[in-house]
Short mmCIF file of C-alpha atoms and ligand atoms in Angstrom, two decimals:
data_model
loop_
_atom_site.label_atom_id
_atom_site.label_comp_id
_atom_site.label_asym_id
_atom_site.label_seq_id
_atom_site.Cartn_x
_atom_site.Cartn_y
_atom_site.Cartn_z
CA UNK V 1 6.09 -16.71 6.47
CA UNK V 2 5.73 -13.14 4.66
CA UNK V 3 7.87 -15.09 1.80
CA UNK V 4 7.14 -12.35 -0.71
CA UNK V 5 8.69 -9.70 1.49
CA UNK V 6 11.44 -11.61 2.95
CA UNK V 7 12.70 -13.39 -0.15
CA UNK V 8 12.64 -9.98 -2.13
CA UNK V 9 15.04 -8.43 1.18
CA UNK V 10 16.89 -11.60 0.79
CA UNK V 11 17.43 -11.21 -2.92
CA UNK V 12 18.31 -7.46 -2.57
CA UNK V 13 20.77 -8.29 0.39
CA UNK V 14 22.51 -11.44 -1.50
CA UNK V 15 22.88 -8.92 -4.68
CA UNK V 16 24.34 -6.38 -2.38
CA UNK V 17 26.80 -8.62 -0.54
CA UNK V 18 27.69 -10.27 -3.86
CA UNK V 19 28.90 -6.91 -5.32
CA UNK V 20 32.28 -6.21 -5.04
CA UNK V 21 33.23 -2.37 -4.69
CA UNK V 22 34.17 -2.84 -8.63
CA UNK V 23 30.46 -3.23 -8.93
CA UNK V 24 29.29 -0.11 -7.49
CA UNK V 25 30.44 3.32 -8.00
CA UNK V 26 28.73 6.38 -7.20
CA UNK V 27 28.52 9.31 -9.97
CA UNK V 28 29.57 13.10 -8.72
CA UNK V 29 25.54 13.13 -7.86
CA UNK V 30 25.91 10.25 -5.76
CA UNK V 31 23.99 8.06 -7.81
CA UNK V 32 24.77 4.58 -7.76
CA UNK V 33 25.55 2.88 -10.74
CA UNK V 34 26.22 -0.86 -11.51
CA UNK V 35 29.24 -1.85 -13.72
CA UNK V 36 28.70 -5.28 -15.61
CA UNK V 37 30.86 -7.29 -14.23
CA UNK V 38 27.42 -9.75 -12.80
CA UNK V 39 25.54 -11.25 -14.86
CA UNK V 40 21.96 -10.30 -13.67
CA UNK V 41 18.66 -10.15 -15.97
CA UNK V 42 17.76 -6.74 -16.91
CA UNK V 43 14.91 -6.66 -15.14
CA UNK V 44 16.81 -7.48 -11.75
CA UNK V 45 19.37 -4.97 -12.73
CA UNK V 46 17.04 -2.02 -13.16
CA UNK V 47 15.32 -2.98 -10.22
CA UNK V 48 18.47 -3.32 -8.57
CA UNK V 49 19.38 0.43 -9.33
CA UNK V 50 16.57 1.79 -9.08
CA UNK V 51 16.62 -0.19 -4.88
CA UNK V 52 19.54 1.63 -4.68
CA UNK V 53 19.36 4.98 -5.87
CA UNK V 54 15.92 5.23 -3.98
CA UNK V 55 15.87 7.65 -1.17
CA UNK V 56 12.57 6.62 0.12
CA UNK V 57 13.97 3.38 0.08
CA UNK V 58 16.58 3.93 2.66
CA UNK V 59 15.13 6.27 4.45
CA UNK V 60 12.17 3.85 5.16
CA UNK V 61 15.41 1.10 6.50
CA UNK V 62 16.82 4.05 8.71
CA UNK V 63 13.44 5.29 10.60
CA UNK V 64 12.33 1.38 10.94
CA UNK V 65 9.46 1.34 8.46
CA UNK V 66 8.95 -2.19 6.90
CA UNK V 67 8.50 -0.56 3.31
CA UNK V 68 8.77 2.58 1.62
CA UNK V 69 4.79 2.26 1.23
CA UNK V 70 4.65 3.78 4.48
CA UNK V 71 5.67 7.06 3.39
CA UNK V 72 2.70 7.28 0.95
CA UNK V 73 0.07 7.06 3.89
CA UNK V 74 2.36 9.54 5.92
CA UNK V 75 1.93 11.95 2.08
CA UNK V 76 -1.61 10.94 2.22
CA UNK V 77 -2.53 11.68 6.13
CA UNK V 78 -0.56 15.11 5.77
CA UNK V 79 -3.00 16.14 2.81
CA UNK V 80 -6.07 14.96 4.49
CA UNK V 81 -5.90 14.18 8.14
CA UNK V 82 -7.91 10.81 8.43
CA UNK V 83 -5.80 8.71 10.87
CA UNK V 84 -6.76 10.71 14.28
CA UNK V 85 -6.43 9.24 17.84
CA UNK V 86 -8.39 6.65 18.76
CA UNK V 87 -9.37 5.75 15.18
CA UNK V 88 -10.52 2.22 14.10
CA UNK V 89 -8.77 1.42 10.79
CA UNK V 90 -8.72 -1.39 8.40
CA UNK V 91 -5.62 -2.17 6.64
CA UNK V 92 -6.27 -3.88 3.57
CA UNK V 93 -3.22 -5.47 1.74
CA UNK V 94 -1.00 -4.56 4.53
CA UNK V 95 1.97 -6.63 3.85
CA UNK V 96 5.06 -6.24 5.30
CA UNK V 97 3.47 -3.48 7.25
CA UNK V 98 4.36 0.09 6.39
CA UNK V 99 1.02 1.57 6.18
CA UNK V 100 -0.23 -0.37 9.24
CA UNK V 101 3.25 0.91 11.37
CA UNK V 102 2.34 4.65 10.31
CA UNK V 103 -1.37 4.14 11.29
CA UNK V 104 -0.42 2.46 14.54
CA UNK V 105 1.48 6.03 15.70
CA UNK V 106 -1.66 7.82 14.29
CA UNK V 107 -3.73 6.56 16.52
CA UNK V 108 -2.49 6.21 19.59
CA UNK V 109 -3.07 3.51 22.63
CA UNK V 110 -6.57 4.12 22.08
CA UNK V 111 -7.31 3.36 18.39
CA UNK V 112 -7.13 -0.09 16.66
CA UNK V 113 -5.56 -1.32 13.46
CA UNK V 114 -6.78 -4.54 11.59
CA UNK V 115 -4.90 -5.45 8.91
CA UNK V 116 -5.50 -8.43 5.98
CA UNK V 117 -2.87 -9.66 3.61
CA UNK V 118 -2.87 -12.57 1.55
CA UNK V 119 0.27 -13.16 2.61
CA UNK V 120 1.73 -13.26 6.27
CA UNK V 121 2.84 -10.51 8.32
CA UNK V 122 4.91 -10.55 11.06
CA UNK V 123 3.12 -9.55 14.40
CA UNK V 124 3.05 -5.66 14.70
CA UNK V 125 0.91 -5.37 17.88
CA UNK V 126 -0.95 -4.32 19.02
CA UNK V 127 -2.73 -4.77 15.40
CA UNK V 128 -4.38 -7.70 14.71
CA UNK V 129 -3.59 -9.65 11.64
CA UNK V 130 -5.66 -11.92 9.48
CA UNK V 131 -3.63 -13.96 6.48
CA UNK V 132 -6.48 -14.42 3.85
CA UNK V 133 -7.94 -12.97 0.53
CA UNK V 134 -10.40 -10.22 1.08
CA UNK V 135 -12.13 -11.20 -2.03
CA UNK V 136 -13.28 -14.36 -0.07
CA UNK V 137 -16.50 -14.33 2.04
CA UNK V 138 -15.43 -16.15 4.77
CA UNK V 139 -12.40 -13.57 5.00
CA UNK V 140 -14.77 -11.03 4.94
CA UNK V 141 -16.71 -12.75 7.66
CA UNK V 142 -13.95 -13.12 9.82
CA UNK V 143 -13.10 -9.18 9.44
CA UNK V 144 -16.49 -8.49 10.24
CA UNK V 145 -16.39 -10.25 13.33
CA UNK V 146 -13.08 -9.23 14.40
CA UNK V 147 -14.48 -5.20 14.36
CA UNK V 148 -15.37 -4.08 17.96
CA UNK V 149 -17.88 -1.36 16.37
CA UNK V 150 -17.54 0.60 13.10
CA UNK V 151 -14.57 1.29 12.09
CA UNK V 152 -13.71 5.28 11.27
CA UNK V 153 -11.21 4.36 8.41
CA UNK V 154 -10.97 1.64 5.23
CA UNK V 155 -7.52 1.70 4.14
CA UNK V 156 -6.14 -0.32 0.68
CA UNK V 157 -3.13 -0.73 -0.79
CA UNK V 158 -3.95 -3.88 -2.13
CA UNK V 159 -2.86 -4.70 -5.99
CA UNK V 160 -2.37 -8.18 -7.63
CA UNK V 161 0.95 -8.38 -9.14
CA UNK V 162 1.71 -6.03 -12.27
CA UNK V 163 0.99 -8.49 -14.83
CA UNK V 164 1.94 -5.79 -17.62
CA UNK V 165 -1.23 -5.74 -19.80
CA UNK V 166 -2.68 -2.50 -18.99
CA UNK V 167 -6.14 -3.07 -19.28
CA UNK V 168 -6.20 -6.45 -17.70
CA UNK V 169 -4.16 -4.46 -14.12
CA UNK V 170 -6.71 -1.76 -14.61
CA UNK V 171 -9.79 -4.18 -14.36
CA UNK V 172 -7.88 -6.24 -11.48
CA UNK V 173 -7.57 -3.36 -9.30
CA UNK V 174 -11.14 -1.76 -10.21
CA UNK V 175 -12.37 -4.94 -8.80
CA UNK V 176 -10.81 -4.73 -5.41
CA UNK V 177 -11.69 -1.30 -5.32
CA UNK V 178 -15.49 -1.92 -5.87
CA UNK V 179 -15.38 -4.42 -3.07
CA UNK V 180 -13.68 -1.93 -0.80
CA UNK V 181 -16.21 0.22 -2.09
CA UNK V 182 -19.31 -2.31 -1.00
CA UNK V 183 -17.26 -3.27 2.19
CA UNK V 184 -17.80 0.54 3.75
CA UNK V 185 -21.56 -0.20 3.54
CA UNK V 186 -21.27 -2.42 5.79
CA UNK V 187 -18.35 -1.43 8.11
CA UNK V 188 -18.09 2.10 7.63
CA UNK V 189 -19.21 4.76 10.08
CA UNK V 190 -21.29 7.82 8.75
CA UNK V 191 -18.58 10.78 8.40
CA UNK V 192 -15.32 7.58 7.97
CA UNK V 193 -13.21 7.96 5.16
CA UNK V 194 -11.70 5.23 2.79
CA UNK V 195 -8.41 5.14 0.65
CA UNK V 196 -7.91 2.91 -1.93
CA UNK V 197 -5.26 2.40 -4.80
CA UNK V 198 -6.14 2.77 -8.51
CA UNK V 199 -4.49 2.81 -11.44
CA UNK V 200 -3.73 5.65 -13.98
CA UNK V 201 -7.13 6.54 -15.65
CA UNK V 202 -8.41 6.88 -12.22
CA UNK V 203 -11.73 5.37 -10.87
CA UNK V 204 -14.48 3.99 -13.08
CA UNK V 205 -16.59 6.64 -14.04
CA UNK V 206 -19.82 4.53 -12.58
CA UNK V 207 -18.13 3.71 -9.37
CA UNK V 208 -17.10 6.75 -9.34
CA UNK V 209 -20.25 8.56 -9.55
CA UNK V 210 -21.71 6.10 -7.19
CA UNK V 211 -18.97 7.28 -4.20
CA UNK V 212 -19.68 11.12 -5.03
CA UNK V 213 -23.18 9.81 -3.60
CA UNK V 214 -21.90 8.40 -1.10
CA UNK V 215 -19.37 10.52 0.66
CA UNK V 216 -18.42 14.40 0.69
CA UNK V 217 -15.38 14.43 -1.04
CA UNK V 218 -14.11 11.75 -3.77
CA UNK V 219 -10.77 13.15 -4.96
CA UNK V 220 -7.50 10.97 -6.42
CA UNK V 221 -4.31 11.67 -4.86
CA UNK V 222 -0.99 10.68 -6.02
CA UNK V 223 1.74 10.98 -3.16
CA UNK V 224 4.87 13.11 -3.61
CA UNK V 225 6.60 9.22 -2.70
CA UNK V 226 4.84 7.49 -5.36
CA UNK V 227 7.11 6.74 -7.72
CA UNK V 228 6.68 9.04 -11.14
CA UNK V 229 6.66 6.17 -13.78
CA UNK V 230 4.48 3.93 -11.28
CA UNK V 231 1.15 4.50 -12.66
CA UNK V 232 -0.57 4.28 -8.87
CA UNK V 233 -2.75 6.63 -7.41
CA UNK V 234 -5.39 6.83 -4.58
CA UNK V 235 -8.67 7.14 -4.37
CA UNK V 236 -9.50 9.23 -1.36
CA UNK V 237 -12.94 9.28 -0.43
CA UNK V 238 -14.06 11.40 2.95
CA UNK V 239 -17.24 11.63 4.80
CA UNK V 240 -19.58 8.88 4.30
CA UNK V 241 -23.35 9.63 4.15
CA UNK V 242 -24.63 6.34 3.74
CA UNK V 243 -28.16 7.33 1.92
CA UNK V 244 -27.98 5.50 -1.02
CA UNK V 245 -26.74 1.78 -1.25
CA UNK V 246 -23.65 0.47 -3.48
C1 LIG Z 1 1.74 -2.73 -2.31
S1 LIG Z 1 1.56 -4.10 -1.25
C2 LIG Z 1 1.05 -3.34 0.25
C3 LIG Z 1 2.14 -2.60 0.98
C4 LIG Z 1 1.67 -2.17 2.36
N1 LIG Z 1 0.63 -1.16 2.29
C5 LIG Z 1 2.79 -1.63 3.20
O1 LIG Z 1 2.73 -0.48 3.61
O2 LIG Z 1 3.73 -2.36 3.51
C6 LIG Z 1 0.07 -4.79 -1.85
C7 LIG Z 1 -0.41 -5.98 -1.05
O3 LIG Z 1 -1.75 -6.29 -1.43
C8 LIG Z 1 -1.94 -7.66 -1.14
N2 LIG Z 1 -3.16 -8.14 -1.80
C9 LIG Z 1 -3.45 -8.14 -3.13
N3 LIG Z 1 -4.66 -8.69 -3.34
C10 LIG Z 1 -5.16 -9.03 -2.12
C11 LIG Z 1 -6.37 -9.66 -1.69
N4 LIG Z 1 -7.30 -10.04 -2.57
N5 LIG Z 1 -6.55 -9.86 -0.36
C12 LIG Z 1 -5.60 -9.49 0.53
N6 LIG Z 1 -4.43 -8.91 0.18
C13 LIG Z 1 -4.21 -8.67 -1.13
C14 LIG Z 1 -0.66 -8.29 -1.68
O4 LIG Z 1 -0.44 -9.56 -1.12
C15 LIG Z 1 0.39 -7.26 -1.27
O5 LIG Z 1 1.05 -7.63 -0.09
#
């Protein structure tokens, strides 16, 4: 059951209710600030603040998002206007569901949303969900089966955890992005777009060169709600002219 999500809300709303009002205090900026009277790990302090003093974060609770991912897609739609009515989209690495809530307005009664996580996500309909690993073929297969046509967009915010050697995330999220990449070959209409994360360095410069082939526009993007020190970006790639192959 969506543990990731719901044990990280859990673990956020346990530290909350075990803080006193001697544990919080707010600066003349209104910045929260922790005194020490826990004892928490550093790491689940700063993340604690950081939770706190995050407007995208509580703005993404009041307007009934399911993460403040969605407000990256909402940066990223403003910019380039790919989720129109009607659309077909895939959601790839769409847990809790922020990016596939924000495409579901988009679109309207008419479009469709598909969305993949390796872990679960609560229903969202009318989207249909599919709890698997995209880098499996029989995933992949049961995507591809799943599609009524087409599809107009290939969304991905997938990203195996951070496991803090640079070059080993970089080559972990090039990876997904190549198969993303392969993936609009075969489900990707002529003029559809696709959106992928990277990491800071941007695309490969092969891949790269490959989708600048492939599509009109290949541009990276980093949304005004990205975080600063998060090293994320996105690949947006629009209009696909199929010629060539991967
Ligand atoms: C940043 S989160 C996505 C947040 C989501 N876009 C939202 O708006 O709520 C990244 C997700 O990618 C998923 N993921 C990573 N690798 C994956 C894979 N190979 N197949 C499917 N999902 C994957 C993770 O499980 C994680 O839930």
């Amino acid at each position: 059951m969506f543990w990731g999500y719901y044990i990280s809300m859990i673990v956020f709303a346990t530290a909350l209710l075990e803080m006193s009002k001697d544990d919080i205090s707010s600066t003349r900026t209104n910045k929260v600030i922790l005194k020490d009277r826990k004892q928490r790990t550093e790491s689940s302090r700063r993340w604690l603040i950081r939770q706190l003093n995050d407007p995208y974060v509580q703005k993404a609770k009041a307007d009934g998002y399911r993460s403040r991912a969605a407000f990256k897609l909402m940066d990223i739609d403003e910019k380039f206007h790919l989720l129109k009515r009607g659309a077909v989209i895939v959601d790839l690495g769409a847990a809790p569901g922020g990016w596939t809530q924000v495409a579901l307005k988009k679109i309207g009664e008419k479009g469709q949303v598909i969305a993949i996580d390796l872990q679960e996500i609560e229903p969202l309909p009318p989207a249909e969900i599919i709890q698997g690993d995209f880098m499996e073929e029989a995933v992949l297969e049961k995507l591809l089966s799943m599609l009524p046509s087409k599809v107009d967009v290939v969304l991905s915010d997938m990203a195996s955890p951070a496991c803090g050697m640079t070059d080993v995330d970089y080559i972990r999220i090039m990876a997904l992005v190549e198969l993303v990449y392969d993936f609009c070959f075969t489900a990707l209409k002529p003029g559809g777009s696709m959106v992928a994360k990277v990491l800071r360095g941007g695309t490969e410069n092969k891949l790269l060169q490959s989708m600048k082939k492939n599509f009109t526009k290949v541009v990276h993007f980093k949304p005004s709600s990205s975080r600063a020190d998060s090293a994320e970006m996105y690949l947006v790639a629009i209009g696909f002219r199929p010629e060539k192959s991967a």
